[in-house]
mmCIF file of C-alpha atoms in Angstrom:
data_model
loop_
_atom_site.group_PDB
_atom_site.id
_atom_site.type_symbol
_atom_site.label_atom_id
_atom_site.label_comp_id
_atom_site.label_asym_id
_atom_site.label_seq_id
_atom_site.Cartn_x
_atom_site.Cartn_y
_atom_site.Cartn_z
ATOM 1 C CA MET A 1 -1.833 8.946 -27.702
ATOM 2 C CA LYS A 2 -1.739 9.985 -31.366
ATOM 3 C CA LEU A 3 -2.802 6.479 -32.397
ATOM 4 C CA LEU A 4 -5.739 6.551 -29.986
ATOM 5 C CA TYR A 5 -6.948 9.955 -31.116
ATOM 6 C CA SER A 6 -6.765 9.034 -34.784
ATOM 7 C CA ILE A 7 -8.903 5.949 -34.137
ATOM 8 C CA LEU A 8 -11.392 7.953 -32.083
ATOM 9 C CA ALA A 9 -11.693 10.584 -34.787
ATOM 10 C CA ALA A 10 -12.419 7.901 -37.377
ATOM 11 C CA LEU A 11 -15.108 6.361 -35.193
ATOM 12 C CA ALA A 12 -16.746 9.557 -33.982
ATOM 13 C CA CYS A 13 -19.344 9.654 -36.743
ATOM 14 C CA CYS A 14 -20.707 6.171 -36.067
ATOM 15 C CA VAL A 15 -20.579 5.547 -32.301
ATOM 16 C CA GLY A 16 -21.751 7.320 -29.186
ATOM 17 C CA LEU A 17 -19.261 9.451 -27.289
ATOM 18 C CA HIS A 18 -19.094 9.182 -23.511
ATOM 19 C CA ALA A 19 -18.006 12.096 -21.359
ATOM 20 C CA GLY A 20 -14.943 10.671 -19.648
ATOM 21 C CA ASP A 21 -16.586 8.164 -17.315
ATOM 22 C CA ILE A 22 -14.141 6.452 -14.926
ATOM 23 C CA TYR A 23 -14.216 2.665 -14.430
ATOM 24 C CA GLU A 24 -12.330 0.109 -12.349
ATOM 25 C CA GLY A 25 -11.918 -3.645 -12.562
ATOM 26 C CA VAL A 26 -9.539 -6.593 -12.782
ATOM 27 C CA VAL A 27 -7.828 -7.770 -15.966
ATOM 28 C CA VAL A 28 -8.892 -11.342 -16.776
ATOM 29 C CA ASP A 29 -7.494 -11.620 -20.319
ATOM 30 C CA VAL A 30 -4.902 -9.771 -22.424
ATOM 31 C CA MET A 31 -4.296 -9.628 -26.190
ATOM 32 C CA GLN A 32 -1.806 -7.533 -28.165
ATOM 33 C CA GLY A 33 -2.297 -6.361 -31.742
ATOM 34 C CA GLY A 34 -1.780 -3.425 -34.057
ATOM 35 C CA GLY A 35 -0.147 -1.223 -31.412
ATOM 36 C CA TYR A 36 -3.022 -1.761 -29.019
ATOM 37 C CA THR A 37 -3.458 -3.804 -25.879
ATOM 38 C CA TYR A 38 -6.901 -5.362 -25.545
ATOM 39 C CA LEU A 39 -7.902 -6.041 -21.932
ATOM 40 C CA GLN A 40 -10.907 -8.023 -20.783
ATOM 41 C CA ILE A 41 -12.159 -6.392 -17.594
ATOM 42 C CA ASP A 42 -14.148 -7.957 -14.759
ATOM 43 C CA ASP A 43 -15.822 -5.341 -12.533
ATOM 44 C CA THR A 44 -17.747 -7.982 -10.473
ATOM 45 C CA LYS A 45 -20.938 -7.125 -12.394
ATOM 46 C CA LYS A 46 -19.902 -8.012 -15.933
ATOM 47 C CA ARG A 47 -16.974 -8.663 -18.236
ATOM 48 C CA TYR A 48 -16.129 -6.495 -21.226
ATOM 49 C CA TRP A 49 -13.183 -5.525 -23.445
ATOM 50 C CA ILE A 50 -11.268 -2.268 -23.560
ATOM 51 C CA ALA A 51 -8.474 -1.108 -25.869
ATOM 52 C CA VAL A 52 -5.557 1.069 -24.784
ATOM 53 C CA GLU A 53 -2.324 2.023 -26.457
ATOM 54 C CA GLY A 54 0.269 -0.711 -25.999
ATOM 55 C CA VAL A 55 1.068 -1.614 -22.398
ATOM 56 C CA SER A 56 2.400 -4.738 -20.701
ATOM 57 C CA LEU A 57 -0.025 -6.028 -18.069
ATOM 58 C CA GLU A 58 -0.691 -9.409 -16.525
ATOM 59 C CA ARG A 59 -3.966 -11.133 -15.723
ATOM 60 C CA GLY A 60 -5.126 -10.276 -12.220
ATOM 61 C CA THR A 61 -3.942 -6.657 -12.366
ATOM 62 C CA GLU A 62 -6.299 -4.076 -10.854
ATOM 63 C CA VAL A 63 -6.884 -1.201 -13.281
ATOM 64 C CA ARG A 64 -8.648 2.143 -13.407
ATOM 65 C CA PHE A 65 -9.284 3.984 -16.671
ATOM 66 C CA GLN A 66 -11.264 6.679 -18.413
ATOM 67 C CA GLU A 67 -13.703 5.783 -21.182
ATOM 68 C CA GLU A 68 -13.211 7.811 -24.352
ATOM 69 C CA MET A 69 -15.558 6.029 -26.740
ATOM 70 C CA LYS A 70 -17.530 2.807 -27.089
ATOM 71 C CA ALA A 71 -17.801 0.973 -30.427
ATOM 72 C CA LYS A 72 -20.275 -1.743 -31.417
ATOM 73 C CA ASN A 73 -19.147 -4.691 -33.575
ATOM 74 C CA PHE A 74 -15.584 -3.405 -33.778
ATOM 75 C CA GLU A 75 -13.347 -5.424 -36.091
ATOM 76 C CA SER A 76 -9.671 -5.725 -35.182
ATOM 77 C CA LYS A 77 -7.839 -6.762 -38.324
ATOM 78 C CA ALA A 78 -4.640 -7.279 -36.342
ATOM 79 C CA LEU A 79 -6.373 -9.877 -34.154
ATOM 80 C CA GLY A 80 -8.722 -11.209 -36.799
ATOM 81 C CA ARG A 81 -11.566 -10.752 -34.353
ATOM 82 C CA THR A 82 -14.751 -8.730 -34.049
ATOM 83 C CA PHE A 83 -15.763 -7.438 -30.619
ATOM 84 C CA ASP A 84 -19.487 -7.105 -29.940
ATOM 85 C CA GLU A 85 -18.585 -4.024 -27.938
ATOM 86 C CA LEU A 86 -15.211 -2.389 -27.345
ATOM 87 C CA VAL A 87 -14.377 0.525 -25.059
ATOM 88 C CA PHE A 88 -11.499 2.766 -26.138
ATOM 89 C CA ALA A 89 -9.843 3.955 -22.930
ATOM 90 C CA SER A 90 -7.209 6.428 -21.775
ATOM 91 C CA ASN A 91 -5.508 7.468 -18.512
ATOM 92 C CA LEU A 92 -4.924 3.843 -17.562
ATOM 93 C CA GLN A 93 -3.750 3.368 -13.981
ATOM 94 C CA TYR A 94 -2.841 0.056 -12.429
ATOM 95 C CA ARG A 95 -1.517 -1.553 -9.300
ATOM 96 C CA THR A 96 1.300 -4.026 -9.189
ATOM 97 C CA HIS A 97 1.760 -6.342 -6.262
ATOM 98 C CA VAL A 98 5.397 -5.898 -5.270
ATOM 99 C CA GLN A 99 6.851 -8.600 -3.052
ATOM 100 C CA GLU A 100 7.932 -7.005 0.226
ATOM 101 C CA ALA A 101 10.499 -9.687 1.033
ATOM 102 C CA GLY A 102 13.945 -8.344 0.243
ATOM 103 C CA ASN A 103 12.434 -4.976 -0.661
ATOM 104 C CA LEU A 104 11.841 -3.499 2.772
ATOM 105 C CA ALA A 105 14.346 -2.205 5.323
ATOM 106 C CA LEU A 106 12.321 -0.029 7.670
ATOM 107 C CA ILE A 107 13.888 2.065 10.412
ATOM 108 C CA ASN A 108 12.127 1.372 13.705
ATOM 109 C CA ALA A 109 14.223 3.378 16.201
ATOM 110 C CA TYR A 110 12.945 6.934 16.696
ATOM 111 C CA VAL A 111 15.460 9.793 16.941
ATOM 112 C CA GLU A 112 14.936 13.488 17.635
ATOM 113 C CA VAL A 113 17.536 14.616 15.096
ATOM 114 C CA SER A 114 18.218 12.915 11.790
ATOM 115 C CA PRO A 115 21.725 11.411 11.625
ATOM 116 C CA TYR A 116 21.708 12.005 7.846
ATOM 117 C CA ARG A 117 20.899 15.707 7.855
ATOM 118 C CA GLN A 118 23.143 18.106 5.919
ATOM 119 C CA ASN A 119 23.050 21.836 5.233
ATOM 120 C CA GLY A 120 20.046 22.666 3.085
ATOM 121 C CA THR A 121 18.093 19.476 3.811
ATOM 122 C CA LEU A 122 14.978 18.859 5.872
ATOM 123 C CA SER A 123 14.200 15.896 8.067
ATOM 124 C CA VAL A 124 11.212 13.662 7.435
ATOM 125 C CA LYS A 125 9.572 15.117 10.556
ATOM 126 C CA GLU A 126 10.095 18.702 9.375
ATOM 127 C CA ALA A 127 8.695 17.934 5.927
ATOM 128 C CA TRP A 128 5.597 16.307 7.431
ATOM 129 C CA GLU A 129 5.023 19.201 9.839
ATOM 130 C CA GLN A 130 5.580 21.864 7.156
ATOM 131 C CA ARG A 131 3.836 20.057 4.299
ATOM 132 C CA THR A 132 1.084 22.659 3.845
ATOM 133 C CA GLN A 133 3.599 25.480 3.462
ATOM 134 C CA LEU A 134 5.836 23.315 1.252
ATOM 135 C CA SER A 135 3.072 22.353 -1.195
ATOM 136 C CA GLY A 136 4.140 23.142 -4.749
ATOM 137 C CA LYS A 137 7.727 23.879 -3.676
ATOM 138 C CA SER A 138 10.999 22.027 -4.138
ATOM 139 C CA VAL A 139 12.302 20.198 -1.085
ATOM 140 C CA THR A 140 15.480 18.263 -0.303
ATOM 141 C CA ILE A 141 15.561 15.444 2.250
ATOM 142 C CA ARG A 142 18.453 13.147 3.092
ATOM 143 C CA GLY A 143 17.724 9.686 4.431
ATOM 144 C CA LYS A 144 17.736 5.944 3.923
ATOM 145 C CA VAL A 145 15.848 4.177 1.126
ATOM 146 C CA VAL A 146 13.674 1.627 2.923
ATOM 147 C CA LYS A 147 11.487 0.536 0.016
ATOM 148 C CA ALA A 148 11.739 0.882 -3.770
ATOM 149 C CA SER A 149 8.975 -0.227 -6.126
ATOM 150 C CA SER A 150 9.497 0.052 -9.859
ATOM 151 C CA ALA A 151 7.222 0.804 -12.829
ATOM 152 C CA ILE A 152 3.930 1.511 -11.057
ATOM 153 C CA LEU A 153 1.724 4.000 -12.909
ATOM 154 C CA GLY A 154 4.662 4.876 -15.121
ATOM 155 C CA ARG A 155 7.044 5.839 -12.338
ATOM 156 C CA ASN A 156 9.173 4.401 -9.521
ATOM 157 C CA TRP A 157 8.103 4.797 -5.879
ATOM 158 C CA ILE A 158 10.864 5.283 -3.306
ATOM 159 C CA HIS A 159 10.215 5.384 0.455
ATOM 160 C CA ILE A 160 12.725 7.293 2.591
ATOM 161 C CA GLN A 161 13.177 7.396 6.374
ATOM 162 C CA ASP A 162 15.685 9.136 8.618
ATOM 163 C CA GLY A 163 14.477 8.018 12.053
ATOM 164 C CA THR A 164 12.412 11.150 12.725
ATOM 165 C CA GLY A 165 8.634 11.260 12.639
ATOM 166 C CA VAL A 166 5.480 12.491 14.272
ATOM 167 C CA ASN A 167 4.439 11.748 17.878
ATOM 168 C CA ARG A 168 7.630 9.742 18.351
ATOM 169 C CA GLU A 169 6.681 7.310 15.583
ATOM 170 C CA VAL A 170 9.245 6.864 12.835
ATOM 171 C CA GLY A 171 7.846 8.385 9.652
ATOM 172 C CA ARG A 172 8.625 8.051 5.977
ATOM 173 C CA ILE A 173 8.028 10.043 2.835
ATOM 174 C CA VAL A 174 7.317 8.625 -0.599
ATOM 175 C CA PHE A 175 9.135 10.002 -3.629
ATOM 176 C CA THR A 176 8.197 9.301 -7.243
ATOM 177 C CA SER A 177 10.914 9.322 -9.869
ATOM 178 C CA GLN A 178 12.256 7.883 -13.105
ATOM 179 C CA GLU A 179 15.362 7.005 -11.081
ATOM 180 C CA LEU A 180 15.509 3.932 -8.841
ATOM 181 C CA PRO A 181 17.964 3.948 -5.946
ATOM 182 C CA LYS A 182 18.518 0.698 -4.085
ATOM 183 C CA VAL A 183 17.005 -0.253 -0.750
ATOM 184 C CA GLY A 184 19.581 0.579 1.917
ATOM 185 C CA ASP A 185 21.131 3.483 0.010
ATOM 186 C CA ILE A 186 21.644 6.747 1.886
ATOM 187 C CA VAL A 187 20.549 9.445 -0.560
ATOM 188 C CA THR A 188 19.850 13.126 -0.884
ATOM 189 C CA ALA A 189 16.457 13.360 -2.601
ATOM 190 C CA THR A 190 15.104 16.517 -4.234
ATOM 191 C CA GLY A 191 11.664 16.978 -5.776
ATOM 192 C CA MET A 192 8.384 18.882 -5.795
ATOM 193 C CA VAL A 193 6.018 18.553 -2.831
ATOM 194 C CA ALA A 194 2.350 17.682 -3.318
ATOM 195 C CA VAL A 195 -0.136 17.291 -0.464
ATOM 196 C CA ASP A 196 -3.345 15.277 -0.259
ATOM 197 C CA LYS A 197 -2.486 13.749 -3.638
ATOM 198 C CA ASN A 198 -5.028 11.206 -4.863
ATOM 199 C CA PHE A 199 -3.812 8.790 -7.547
ATOM 200 C CA GLY A 200 -7.040 6.784 -7.461
ATOM 201 C CA SER A 201 -7.477 3.102 -6.619
ATOM 202 C CA GLY A 202 -6.761 3.762 -2.941
ATOM 203 C CA TYR A 203 -3.483 5.676 -3.386
ATOM 204 C CA ILE A 204 -3.838 8.889 -1.345
ATOM 205 C CA TYR A 205 -0.818 10.684 0.143
ATOM 206 C CA LYS A 206 -0.867 13.503 2.700
ATOM 207 C CA ILE A 207 2.596 14.352 1.409
ATOM 208 C CA ILE A 208 4.468 13.016 -1.581
ATOM 209 C CA VAL A 209 7.533 14.353 -3.398
ATOM 210 C CA GLU A 210 7.295 14.023 -7.169
ATOM 211 C CA ASN A 211 9.771 13.973 -10.071
ATOM 212 C CA ALA A 212 12.577 13.375 -7.603
ATOM 213 C CA THR A 213 16.299 13.104 -8.286
ATOM 214 C CA PHE A 214 18.792 11.347 -6.016
ATOM 215 C CA THR A 215 22.447 11.795 -5.151
ATOM 216 C CA LYS A 216 24.554 9.897 -2.628
#
């Protein structure tokens, strides 16, 4: 972020500042240069370029970002190109389309009592039912990893089931972490509970456990 802020400070005297407007679109072109990633965005109404600190994204990726500043006739010496208009952006979020095949091992048989439960752990059902009281608190759940998606919004997303649920439907809880257990692993997962968490771009969770760690 230091690189972004230094550029913004240098430009502040000659371009208009926008108050953190949020935009969404699809990446249709990508260029790298000078520590920046330049993304051409299609929002169905128009196409335009944004610059963010270096990331690795592919064409076709859905993104959401916050506008920090917009510059007219911006010259990128690293690219040897002048942009008629360039948006400097922060808080970039993006979706990746993870192939489900080979990355999904859902539990379909409902049980009243989790077969994985140990002293000091909650079941998926208990965590769902107590989520309001657990908000902002550390929780430990033991279960089976049924899905693991890596490097989405700067973190890994791990889905855990134990056969319990709500209304006799097998439930699951999503954990975010820098760790990445394998699908099929039986793990004890500990992290901080958040409820009604909105990550934008359609990602809303009634319960999610963040900054999780895993032991077998």
